[in-house]
Coordinates of C-alpha atoms in Angstrom, one line a residue:
X1 CA -39.3 102.3 -25.5
X2 CA -36.6 100.3 -23.6
X3 CA -36.6 101.5 -20.0
X4 CA -33.4 103.0 -18.7
X5 CA -30.7 101.2 -17.1
X6 CA -29.7 102.1 -13.6
X7 CA -25.8 103.0 -12.2
X8 CA -23.6 99.9 -12.2
X9 CA -19.8 100.5 -10.7
X10 CA -17.4 100.2 -8.9
X11 CA -16.8 103.1 -6.7
X12 CA -13.2 104.4 -6.6
X13 CA -11.8 107.5 -5.9
X14 CA -15.3 108.5 -4.8
X15 CA -16.7 108.4 -8.6
X16 CA -18.6 105.7 -10.5
X17 CA -16.4 103.2 -12.4
X18 CA -18.6 100.8 -14.1
X19 CA -18.0 97.1 -14.4
X20 CA -19.7 95.0 -16.6
X21 CA -22.7 93.2 -16.4
X22 CA -23.3 89.7 -16.4
X23 CA -25.9 88.6 -18.6
X24 CA -28.0 85.1 -17.9
X25 CA -27.1 82.5 -20.1
X26 CA -31.3 81.8 -20.5
X27 CA -32.0 85.4 -21.4
X28 CA -29.5 88.3 -22.4
X29 CA -31.9 90.6 -21.0
X30 CA -31.5 89.6 -17.6
X31 CA -28.4 90.9 -15.8
X32 CA -26.4 91.0 -12.5
X33 CA -23.8 93.8 -11.7
X34 CA -21.7 95.0 -9.1
X35 CA -23.3 98.9 -8.4
X36 CA -23.0 101.8 -6.3
X37 CA -24.9 102.0 -3.2
X38 CA -24.2 105.1 -1.2
X39 CA -21.0 104.6 -1.9
X40 CA -20.7 100.7 -1.6
X41 CA -20.2 98.5 -4.3
X42 CA -23.5 96.3 -4.0
X43 CA -24.9 93.6 -6.0
X44 CA -27.8 94.1 -7.9
X45 CA -30.4 92.7 -10.5
X46 CA -31.5 94.4 -13.8
X47 CA -34.1 93.2 -16.2
X48 CA -33.7 95.3 -19.3
X49 CA -37.0 94.1 -21.3
X50 CA -39.1 95.3 -17.9
X51 CA -36.7 98.1 -16.5
X52 CA -37.3 95.8 -13.1
X53 CA -34.0 96.0 -11.2
X54 CA -33.4 95.2 -6.7
X55 CA -30.7 95.8 -4.6
X56 CA -29.5 92.0 -3.9
X57 CA -27.1 92.7 -0.6
X58 CA -26.8 95.6 1.6
X59 CA -23.1 94.7 3.6
X60 CA -21.7 97.2 5.7
X61 CA -18.0 97.0 3.9
X62 CA -19.9 96.3 0.5
X63 CA -19.8 93.3 -2.1
X64 CA -18.0 93.4 -5.8
X65 CA -18.2 89.7 -6.6
X66 CA -20.7 88.4 -9.0
X67 CA -22.2 85.8 -11.2
X68 CA -25.4 84.6 -12.6
X69 CA -25.7 80.5 -13.6
X70 CA -28.0 79.0 -16.0
X71 CA -30.8 78.3 -13.8
X72 CA -30.8 82.0 -12.7
X73 CA -29.4 81.9 -9.6
X74 CA -27.0 84.9 -8.6
X75 CA -23.9 84.2 -7.4
X76 CA -22.2 86.6 -4.6
X77 CA -18.7 86.5 -2.1
X78 CA -20.1 87.0 0.8
X79 CA -16.8 88.6 2.7
X80 CA -15.4 90.0 5.3
X81 CA -13.1 93.3 5.9
X82 CA -10.6 91.3 5.6
X83 CA -11.1 89.8 2.5
X84 CA -12.3 86.3 3.5
X85 CA -15.3 84.8 3.1
X86 CA -17.4 81.9 1.1
X87 CA -20.1 82.0 -2.3
X88 CA -24.1 82.5 -1.5
X89 CA -26.7 82.4 -3.9
X90 CA -29.8 83.9 -4.4
X91 CA -33.2 83.6 -6.9
X92 CA -32.5 86.1 -9.6
X93 CA -37.0 87.3 -8.8
X94 CA -36.0 87.4 -4.9
X95 CA -36.2 84.9 -2.1
X96 CA -33.5 83.8 1.0
X97 CA -29.8 83.4 0.0
X98 CA -28.6 80.9 0.9
X99 CA -24.6 79.1 0.9
X100 CA -23.7 78.0 -2.7
X101 CA -22.1 74.6 -1.6
X102 CA -21.7 73.2 1.7
X103 CA -18.1 72.1 3.0
X104 CA -16.3 74.9 1.1
X105 CA -14.3 76.5 4.2
X106 CA -13.8 79.8 4.6
X107 CA -11.2 81.4 2.7
X108 CA -10.3 84.3 -0.1
X109 CA -11.8 83.6 -3.5
X110 CA -9.5 81.8 -6.1
X111 CA -11.7 81.4 -9.2
X112 CA -15.4 80.7 -10.0
X113 CA -16.8 78.4 -12.7
X114 CA -20.1 77.3 -13.6
X115 CA -21.3 74.8 -16.5
X116 CA -24.3 74.5 -18.4
X117 CA -26.2 71.3 -16.1
X118 CA -25.6 72.6 -12.7
X119 CA -21.9 71.7 -12.4
X120 CA -20.1 74.0 -10.3
X121 CA -16.3 74.7 -9.4
X122 CA -15.1 77.2 -7.0
X123 CA -11.3 78.1 -5.8
X124 CA -10.6 79.2 -2.3
X125 CA -7.4 80.0 -0.9
X126 CA -6.9 79.5 2.9
X127 CA -4.2 79.2 4.9
X128 CA -3.4 76.0 4.1
X129 CA -3.2 76.9 0.6
X130 CA -5.4 76.9 -2.6
X131 CA -8.8 74.4 -2.6
X132 CA -10.7 73.3 -5.6
X133 CA -14.0 72.2 -4.8
X134 CA -16.7 71.0 -7.1
X135 CA -20.2 69.8 -6.3
X136 CA -23.9 71.6 -7.6
X137 CA -25.4 74.5 -6.6
X138 CA -26.9 74.0 -2.8
X139 CA -25.5 70.5 -2.4
X140 CA -22.2 69.3 -0.9
X141 CA -18.6 70.2 -2.1
X142 CA -16.4 67.6 -3.0
X143 CA -12.6 68.7 -2.4
X144 CA -10.7 67.6 -6.0
X145 CA -7.3 69.6 -5.0
X146 CA -5.0 71.0 -2.2
X147 CA -1.8 72.8 -3.0
X148 CA 0.4 75.2 -1.6
X149 CA 1.8 76.6 -4.9
X150 CA 0.5 79.7 -6.1
X151 CA -2.5 79.2 -8.6
X152 CA -5.9 79.9 -9.2
X153 CA -9.2 78.1 -10.7
X154 CA -9.2 79.6 -14.3
X155 CA -12.1 77.3 -16.0
X156 CA -14.5 74.3 -15.5
X157 CA -15.4 72.3 -19.3
X158 CA -19.2 72.6 -20.3
X159 CA -19.3 68.6 -19.6
X160 CA -17.8 69.2 -16.2
X161 CA -14.8 66.6 -17.3
X162 CA -12.1 68.9 -17.0
X163 CA -10.8 71.7 -14.8
X164 CA -8.5 74.0 -15.5
X165 CA -5.8 75.5 -12.5
X166 CA -3.7 78.2 -13.3
X167 CA -0.5 79.1 -11.8
X168 CA 2.2 81.7 -12.8
X169 CA 2.4 82.1 -16.8
X170 CA 6.3 81.9 -16.4
X171 CA 6.0 78.5 -14.1
X172 CA 6.4 74.5 -15.0
X173 CA 2.5 74.4 -14.0
X174 CA 1.5 77.4 -15.8
X175 CA -1.4 75.6 -16.5
X176 CA -3.0 72.2 -15.0
X177 CA -5.4 70.1 -16.5
X178 CA -7.5 67.7 -14.1
X179 CA -10.2 65.6 -13.9
X180 CA -13.2 65.2 -11.8
X181 CA -11.5 63.2 -9.0
X182 CA -8.6 65.3 -9.3
X183 CA -6.2 63.6 -11.6
X184 CA -3.7 65.3 -13.5
X185 CA -4.6 65.3 -17.1
X186 CA -2.1 67.4 -18.5
X187 CA 0.3 69.8 -17.8
X188 CA 1.0 73.1 -19.9
X189 CA 4.8 74.4 -19.1
X190 CA 5.4 78.1 -19.2
X191 CA 9.3 78.0 -18.5
X192 CA 10.1 78.2 -22.4
X193 CA 7.3 80.6 -23.6
X194 CA 4.8 82.1 -20.7
X195 CA 1.3 80.4 -20.8
X196 CA -2.3 81.6 -19.9
X197 CA -5.7 79.5 -19.9
X198 CA -8.4 81.7 -20.6
X199 CA -11.1 79.4 -20.6
X200 CA -13.2 76.5 -22.3
X201 CA -15.2 76.6 -25.2
X202 CA -18.8 76.9 -23.9
X203 CA -20.3 74.1 -25.6
X204 CA -19.4 71.9 -28.4
X205 CA -18.2 74.1 -31.8
X206 CA -19.1 73.2 -35.1
X207 CA -17.3 73.7 -38.0
X208 CA -13.6 73.1 -39.1
X209 CA -12.8 73.6 -35.5
X210 CA -15.5 71.6 -34.1
X211 CA -14.1 68.7 -31.1
X212 CA -16.4 66.6 -29.2
X213 CA -13.7 66.7 -26.7
X214 CA -13.2 70.2 -24.0
X215 CA -11.4 72.9 -26.0
X216 CA -9.4 75.2 -23.9
X217 CA -8.6 78.6 -25.1
X218 CA -4.8 79.5 -24.5
X219 CA -2.1 82.6 -24.7
X220 CA 1.0 81.6 -25.3
X221 CA 4.4 84.5 -25.6
X222 CA 6.2 83.3 -28.3
X223 CA 9.2 85.4 -30.0
X224 CA 8.5 88.6 -28.6
X225 CA 4.4 88.1 -29.4
X226 CA 1.5 87.1 -27.7
X227 CA 0.0 84.2 -29.8
X228 CA -4.0 82.7 -29.1
X229 CA -4.5 79.0 -29.3
X230 CA -6.6 76.1 -28.0
X231 CA -5.8 72.8 -26.2
X232 CA -7.4 69.4 -26.8
X233 CA -6.8 66.2 -24.4
X234 CA -4.5 64.2 -27.1
X235 CA -3.9 67.2 -29.3
X236 CA -1.9 69.5 -26.9
X237 CA -1.5 73.2 -27.7
X238 CA -1.9 74.4 -31.1
X239 CA -1.1 78.3 -32.0
X240 CA -3.0 80.0 -34.2
X241 CA 0.0 81.9 -36.5
X242 CA -3.2 84.2 -38.0
X243 CA -3.8 85.8 -34.7
X244 CA -0.5 87.2 -32.8
X245 CA -0.2 90.7 -31.3
X246 CA 2.9 92.7 -30.5
X247 CA 1.5 93.9 -26.8
X248 CA -0.6 92.6 -24.4
X249 CA -3.9 90.8 -25.4
X250 CA -6.9 88.7 -23.5
X251 CA -9.5 87.1 -25.2
X252 CA -12.9 85.5 -24.7
X253 CA -15.1 83.1 -26.5
X254 CA -18.6 84.2 -27.6
X255 CA -21.3 82.2 -25.7
X256 CA -24.4 80.1 -27.1
X257 CA -24.5 79.5 -30.9
X258 CA -21.9 81.6 -32.5
X259 CA -19.4 79.0 -33.6
X260 CA -15.5 79.0 -32.8
X261 CA -15.4 82.7 -32.5
X262 CA -13.6 84.5 -30.0
X263 CA -13.4 88.3 -28.6
X264 CA -10.0 89.7 -28.4
X265 CA -8.9 93.5 -26.2
X266 CA -5.5 94.5 -26.7
X267 CA -3.6 96.6 -24.4
X268 CA -1.2 98.9 -26.8
X269 CA 0.7 102.1 -25.9
X270 CA -1.8 102.9 -23.5
X271 CA -5.0 102.9 -25.5
X272 CA -7.0 99.5 -26.2
X273 CA -8.7 97.9 -29.6
X274 CA -10.8 95.1 -29.9
X275 CA -11.0 92.4 -32.1
X276 CA -13.6 89.0 -33.2
X277 CA -11.1 86.0 -34.0
X278 CA -13.4 83.2 -36.1
X279 CA -11.2 80.0 -35.9
X280 CA -13.4 78.2 -38.7
X281 CA -12.6 81.1 -41.2
X282 CA -9.2 81.8 -39.9
X283 CA -9.8 86.1 -39.8
X284 CA -9.0 89.0 -37.3
X285 CA -11.8 91.5 -37.5
X286 CA -11.2 95.0 -35.9
X287 CA -14.4 95.8 -34.1
X288 CA -15.1 99.5 -34.0
X289 CA -14.7 101.3 -30.8
X290 CA -13.7 105.7 -29.8
X291 CA -10.3 106.1 -29.4
X292 CA -9.2 105.7 -25.6
X293 CA -9.3 103.4 -23.2
X294 CA -11.4 99.5 -22.7
X295 CA -11.5 98.5 -19.3
X296 CA -13.4 95.1 -19.6
X297 CA -15.2 93.6 -22.6
X298 CA -17.4 90.5 -23.3
X299 CA -19.6 89.0 -26.0
X300 CA -23.2 88.5 -24.9
X301 CA -25.2 85.3 -25.5
X302 CA -27.4 87.7 -28.4
X303 CA -23.9 88.1 -30.4
X304 CA -23.4 91.8 -28.9
X305 CA -20.3 93.1 -27.6
X306 CA -20.6 94.7 -24.4
X307 CA -17.6 97.0 -23.3
X308 CA -16.5 99.9 -20.8
X309 CA -15.1 102.8 -22.9
X310 CA -13.2 105.6 -21.2
X311 CA -10.7 108.5 -22.3
X312 CA -8.8 111.2 -20.8
X313 CA -11.6 113.0 -20.2
X314 CA -15.0 111.2 -20.6
X315 CA -16.0 108.9 -17.3
X316 CA -16.0 105.3 -18.0
X317 CA -19.4 104.1 -19.7
X318 CA -20.7 100.5 -20.2
X319 CA -21.6 100.4 -23.8
X320 CA -22.7 97.6 -26.4
X321 CA -22.1 97.8 -29.6
X322 CA -25.6 97.5 -30.9
X323 CA -27.0 100.1 -29.0
X324 CA -29.2 98.2 -26.6
X325 CA -28.6 100.0 -22.6
X326 CA -26.5 98.5 -20.2
X327 CA -26.2 99.6 -16.5
X328 CA -23.5 101.9 -15.8
X329 CA -25.0 104.9 -18.0
X330 CA -23.3 107.8 -15.4
X331 CA -26.2 110.9 -15.1
X332 CA -23.4 112.7 -13.8
X333 CA -21.1 115.7 -15.3
X334 CA -18.1 115.1 -13.7
X335 CA -15.5 118.2 -13.5
X336 CA -12.8 117.9 -16.4
X337 CA -9.6 120.3 -16.5
X338 CA -6.5 120.6 -18.4
X339 CA -4.5 120.1 -21.4
X340 CA -3.7 116.1 -22.3
X341 CA -0.4 115.3 -24.6
X342 CA 1.8 112.5 -24.8
X343 CA 5.5 112.5 -23.8
X344 CA 8.1 110.1 -25.1
X345 CA 11.4 110.3 -23.5
X346 CA 14.5 108.4 -24.9
X347 CA 15.6 105.7 -22.7
X348 CA 18.1 102.8 -22.8
X349 CA 15.4 100.2 -24.0
X350 CA 13.3 102.9 -25.7
X351 CA 11.1 105.8 -25.3
X352 CA 9.4 105.8 -21.9
X353 CA 5.4 106.8 -22.6
X354 CA 4.4 109.5 -20.2
X355 CA 0.3 111.1 -20.2
X356 CA 0.6 114.3 -19.1
X357 CA -1.8 116.6 -18.0
X358 CA -2.2 120.3 -17.5
X359 CA -4.1 122.6 -16.2
X360 CA -5.5 125.0 -19.2
X361 CA -6.1 128.5 -17.9
X362 CA -2.5 128.7 -16.2
X363 CA 1.2 129.6 -17.8
X364 CA 3.7 126.9 -17.6
X365 CA 6.0 126.0 -15.6
X366 CA 3.1 124.0 -13.0
X367 CA 4.0 122.7 -9.8
X368 CA 4.1 118.6 -10.8
X369 CA 2.8 115.7 -9.5
X370 CA 4.2 111.8 -10.6
X371 CA 1.3 110.1 -10.3
X372 CA 3.3 106.3 -10.2
X373 CA 0.8 103.4 -11.5
X374 CA 0.9 100.0 -9.5
X375 CA 1.6 96.6 -10.7
X376 CA 4.5 96.2 -11.6
X377 CA 2.7 94.3 -14.7
X378 CA 0.1 97.2 -15.3
X379 CA 0.0 100.6 -16.9
X380 CA -1.9 104.1 -17.1
X381 CA -4.4 104.5 -19.6
X382 CA -5.7 107.5 -22.0
X383 CA -9.1 107.0 -19.2
X384 CA -10.3 109.5 -17.4
X385 CA -9.3 109.6 -13.9
X386 CA -10.2 111.3 -10.8
X387 CA -7.3 112.0 -9.2
X388 CA -5.9 113.3 -12.3
X389 CA -9.0 115.5 -12.4
X390 CA -8.3 116.6 -9.2
X391 CA -5.0 117.1 -9.2
X392 CA -4.6 119.2 -12.3
X393 CA -8.2 121.2 -11.0
X394 CA -5.7 122.0 -7.6
X395 CA -3.5 123.7 -9.8
X396 CA -1.2 120.9 -10.4
X397 CA 0.7 119.5 -14.0
X398 CA 0.3 115.6 -13.7
X399 CA 2.8 112.7 -15.3
X400 CA 1.8 109.4 -15.5
X401 CA 4.5 107.1 -16.4
X402 CA 4.8 103.8 -18.3
X403 CA 8.1 102.4 -17.2
X404 CA 10.0 99.6 -17.8
X405 CA 7.8 96.8 -16.3
X406 CA 4.8 98.3 -17.4
X407 CA 2.2 96.1 -19.7
X408 CA 1.0 97.5 -23.0
X409 CA 4.2 97.7 -24.7
X410 CA 5.7 94.3 -25.9
X411 CA 7.1 91.7 -23.8
X412 CA 10.6 93.0 -24.1
X413 CA 9.4 96.4 -22.1
X414 CA 7.7 94.3 -19.7
X415 CA 10.9 92.4 -18.5
X416 CA 13.3 95.4 -18.6
X417 CA 15.0 95.6 -15.4
X418 CA 18.1 96.0 -16.4
X419 CA 19.1 98.8 -13.7
X420 CA 17.8 96.3 -10.9
X421 CA 14.4 95.7 -9.5
X422 CA 12.3 99.3 -8.7
X423 CA 15.6 101.0 -9.6
X424 CA 14.9 100.8 -13.3
X425 CA 11.5 101.9 -12.9
X426 CA 12.5 104.7 -10.6
X427 CA 15.2 105.8 -13.2
X428 CA 12.2 106.2 -15.9
X429 CA 11.1 108.5 -13.2
X430 CA 13.9 110.7 -13.3
X431 CA 14.2 110.7 -16.7
X432 CA 10.8 111.8 -17.1
X433 CA 11.1 114.4 -14.7
X434 CA 14.2 115.9 -16.0
X435 CA 12.6 116.0 -19.9
X436 CA 9.6 117.7 -18.0
X437 CA 11.1 120.2 -17.0
X438 CA 13.3 121.0 -19.6
X439 CA 10.5 121.7 -21.6
X440 CA 9.4 123.9 -19.0
X441 CA 6.4 121.9 -18.1
X442 CA 7.2 121.5 -14.4
X443 CA 8.9 123.7 -12.2
X444 CA 12.2 123.0 -10.3
X445 CA 11.8 123.0 -6.4
X446 CA 7.9 121.7 -6.7
X447 CA 7.8 118.2 -7.7
X448 CA 6.0 115.4 -6.0
X449 CA 5.1 111.9 -5.8
X450 CA 2.0 110.4 -5.3
X451 CA 1.2 106.0 -5.7
X452 CA -0.6 103.3 -4.9
X453 CA 0.7 99.7 -3.6
X454 CA 3.5 99.0 -6.3
X455 CA 3.3 102.7 -7.2
X456 CA 3.6 103.8 -3.6
X457 CA 6.6 101.4 -3.8
X458 CA 8.5 103.2 -6.2
X459 CA 7.4 106.5 -4.7
X460 CA 8.9 105.6 -1.8
X461 CA 12.4 104.1 -3.6
X462 CA 12.5 107.4 -5.5
X463 CA 12.4 109.8 -2.6
X464 CA 15.3 107.5 -0.6
X465 CA 17.3 107.4 -3.2
X466 CA 17.0 110.4 -5.2
X467 CA 15.9 113.1 -2.4
X468 CA 17.1 116.0 -3.8
X469 CA 14.6 115.7 -6.4
X470 CA 11.4 115.6 -5.0
X471 CA 9.6 117.5 -3.2
X472 CA 6.7 115.9 -1.4
X473 CA 5.5 112.2 -1.5
X474 CA 2.6 110.0 -1.0
X475 CA 2.5 106.6 -0.6
X476 CA -0.7 104.8 -0.3
X477 CA -0.9 100.8 0.9
X478 CA 2.5 100.8 -0.2
X479 CA 5.1 97.9 -0.1
X480 CA 8.1 99.2 1.7
X481 CA 10.0 96.6 3.2
X482 CA 10.7 93.7 0.8
X483 CA 11.9 91.4 3.1
X484 CA 8.8 91.6 5.6
X485 CA 6.7 92.2 2.9
X486 CA 7.5 88.2 1.9
X487 CA 7.1 86.9 5.1
X488 CA 3.6 88.5 5.4
X489 CA 2.6 88.1 2.1
X490 CA 0.3 85.7 -0.5
X491 CA 1.5 82.8 -2.0
X492 CA 0.7 84.5 -5.7
X493 CA 2.5 87.5 -4.5
X494 CA 5.8 85.6 -3.0
X495 CA 5.7 83.8 -6.3
X496 CA 6.2 87.1 -8.3
X497 CA 8.8 88.4 -5.5
X498 CA 10.5 85.0 -5.9
X499 CA 10.6 85.4 -10.4
X500 CA 11.5 89.3 -9.9
X501 CA 14.5 88.8 -7.3
X502 CA 15.6 85.3 -8.7
X503 CA 14.8 83.6 -5.2
X504 CA 13.9 84.2 -1.6
X505 CA 15.0 86.4 0.9
X506 CA 17.1 83.7 2.5
X507 CA 18.6 83.0 -1.0
X508 CA 19.5 86.0 -2.3
X509 CA 18.6 88.7 0.5
X510 CA 21.2 91.5 -0.8
X511 CA 18.6 91.2 -4.3
X512 CA 15.9 92.1 -1.4
X513 CA 17.6 95.0 0.2
X514 CA 19.0 96.7 -2.7
X515 CA 15.1 97.0 -3.6
X516 CA 14.0 97.7 -0.3
X517 CA 12.8 101.3 0.2
X518 CA 13.5 100.9 4.2
X519 CA 17.1 100.8 3.0
X520 CA 17.0 105.0 2.0
X521 CA 14.3 105.2 4.4
X522 CA 16.9 107.2 6.2
X523 CA 18.0 109.6 3.3
X524 CA 14.3 111.0 2.8
X525 CA 14.5 114.5 2.8
X526 CA 11.1 116.3 2.0
X527 CA 7.4 115.7 3.3
X528 CA 5.8 112.0 3.2
X529 CA 2.8 110.9 3.9
X530 CA 2.1 107.0 4.0
X531 CA -0.9 106.0 4.3
X532 CA -1.8 102.0 4.9
X533 CA -4.2 99.7 6.0
X534 CA -4.8 97.6 8.9
X535 CA -6.5 94.5 6.9
X536 CA -4.2 94.5 3.8
X537 CA -2.9 91.4 2.5
X538 CA -1.1 92.5 -1.0
X539 CA 1.0 95.0 0.6
X540 CA 0.5 93.8 4.7
X541 CA 0.9 96.2 7.7
X542 CA 3.6 94.8 9.2
X543 CA 6.4 95.4 6.4
X544 CA 4.9 98.9 7.0
X545 CA 5.8 98.9 10.2
X546 CA 9.0 97.8 9.6
X547 CA 9.3 101.0 7.2
X548 CA 8.2 103.3 9.9
X549 CA 10.2 102.0 12.6
X550 CA 13.3 103.1 10.5
X551 CA 11.7 106.6 9.9
X552 CA 11.2 106.8 13.5
X553 CA 15.1 105.8 14.5
X554 CA 16.5 108.1 11.8
X555 CA 14.1 111.1 13.1
X556 CA 12.4 111.6 9.3
X557 CA 9.8 113.8 9.6
X558 CA 6.2 111.9 7.6
X559 CA 2.5 111.9 8.1
X560 CA 0.7 108.5 8.5
X561 CA -3.2 107.4 7.9
X562 CA -4.6 104.2 9.1
X563 CA -7.2 102.7 7.5
X564 CA -9.5 99.7 8.4
X565 CA -9.5 98.0 5.1
X566 CA -7.8 95.7 2.8
X567 CA -6.0 96.5 -0.1
X568 CA -9.1 97.3 -2.2
X569 CA -12.0 98.7 -0.2
X570 CA -15.1 98.8 -1.6
X571 CA -16.4 101.7 0.7
X572 CA -16.4 104.9 -1.3
X573 CA -15.5 107.1 1.8
X574 CA -12.2 105.7 2.4
X575 CA -10.9 106.5 -0.8
X576 CA -12.4 110.1 -0.6
X577 CA -11.0 110.3 2.5
X578 CA -7.7 109.5 0.7
X579 CA -7.9 111.8 -1.5
X580 CA -8.7 115.1 0.4
X581 CA -6.0 114.2 2.3
X582 CA -3.5 114.0 0.1
X583 CA -4.4 117.0 -1.5
X584 CA -4.2 118.8 1.6
X585 CA -0.7 117.4 2.2
X586 CA 0.5 118.3 -1.6
X587 CA -1.1 121.3 -0.8
X588 CA 1.4 122.2 1.6
X589 CA 4.8 120.5 0.3
X590 CA 3.9 121.9 -3.5
X591 CA 1.6 125.0 -3.0
X592 CA -0.5 125.9 -6.2
X593 CA -3.6 127.9 -7.5
X594 CA -6.8 126.2 -8.2
X595 CA -8.1 126.4 -11.4
X596 CA -11.5 126.4 -12.8
X597 CA -13.2 123.2 -14.1
X598 CA -14.6 122.9 -17.7
X599 CA -17.5 122.1 -18.0
X600 CA -19.4 122.3 -14.5
X601 CA -19.7 118.9 -12.4
X602 CA -23.6 119.3 -11.6
X603 CA -26.0 116.5 -12.7
X604 CA -28.1 116.8 -15.8
X605 CA -31.2 118.2 -15.3
X606 CA -30.8 120.0 -12.2

């Protein structure tokens, strides 16, 4: 009998959010994964054939990133609370851990690529910008690239002859191909057609797609669709006309001796679809999965497909097409509340899609909370969300709006900012609010906002620009002052802002002022909770402080909660603390009676 797998999870909002295990190139039964250790993310190993597993890391604030090479050495990123650190390795079966590459500076992770034969490339971002370093595990690194541009390592050819470095997909250097000595071999521009690198083919490919040269998988946006293609030295980019999609899609090569096959995952209208593309036969075949959302998917060396599946009432689970067990099978039945529906509200650039969940045992209208997603290049999904369940279980209706700028609805929707940065998205929230009240779902005088990151930004902006419409707001780790955020942010986010606003704050100051929540903070008329993180590199504390200074100067009442963490915390205790504080706060501003859970949240067998 196959032994039962352990839990695998990134701890989010106090529940298990599984992450896919990484299988050994040598044996598909030996896996490394990020799992739950008493509320922290830590690295674990598991041998499916024997059932033997162990916890590899044990750090006070958790560990998230891991990989495994062909010699079955486990790689993990040893970071501090601010997100900086370095890669370390340890044998799969145990022993001491060691620095992976000597001579690599301390910094934030920006890509890891492991090639057959022991070659490795590491991307690290520090105060000097991005550095790409190559070498062999346990050896001394050679630096092949130093740049202040927004970029990350995205691949290493199997023979070590080429490295791929990705910049912003819309930039003149969307993908740069480098030789091992750092010389530029080719540059793929994204200025006319956005372009992404998706990794080198893992080994020489037999059949019609065969090439002795490294083959890089790419995705290119053209004429409102996303086209899969390949690049090879001396040949350039060749798109596959039979393999294109109307909404955002990503892809991965099948490892091992499986020919020129690629696994694709498409996000469409808040749900997901999987496909296999055979480059030799020019065939695109759907991969059967239940309706809902596939949060991640990966082909295994034995030809199986591993994926994380969820829907609005089922907790995310790590599954395989073959039915073979994977880490991540939750033994817990978590609370499930409410009725769900899809709502489409007319708008100037097309209908706005909203996922609505309402208490099942209470008559409408309900107190209503808009749970605003971050990004902006992201979207809400048909997926189990513990915050939704917590709110509905407390008696609220919950609306999750995929406003203009969200992914999953095609390039035109993602780039629609006709009413300005932030204001376009707020306008969609306002339209959805009116629709929900007109339909009798929400109750006038009891409508709130709650968002994290860019969602927190939209919460603050909506409360300042339409103060009469909202009765409470919670902004978690928000972008709060656009100019201060740019001054203290990372190169990648500065590049994003420059593209969104059409320049830097010095070049287009009016655009930044128009979009900044701090410009409208004095107008806020309802209760506000701001949650911020002292070590946040994406939404830095300095720009939150600038926003708070405006609130204080104008006498705007608010509550404040500081976390000693970064933007993406790995400690479940912080997430739970935020949820509890948010629910208490909303309970005062939007009082509601709790509803009954269905089914029980007790673990099976107890």
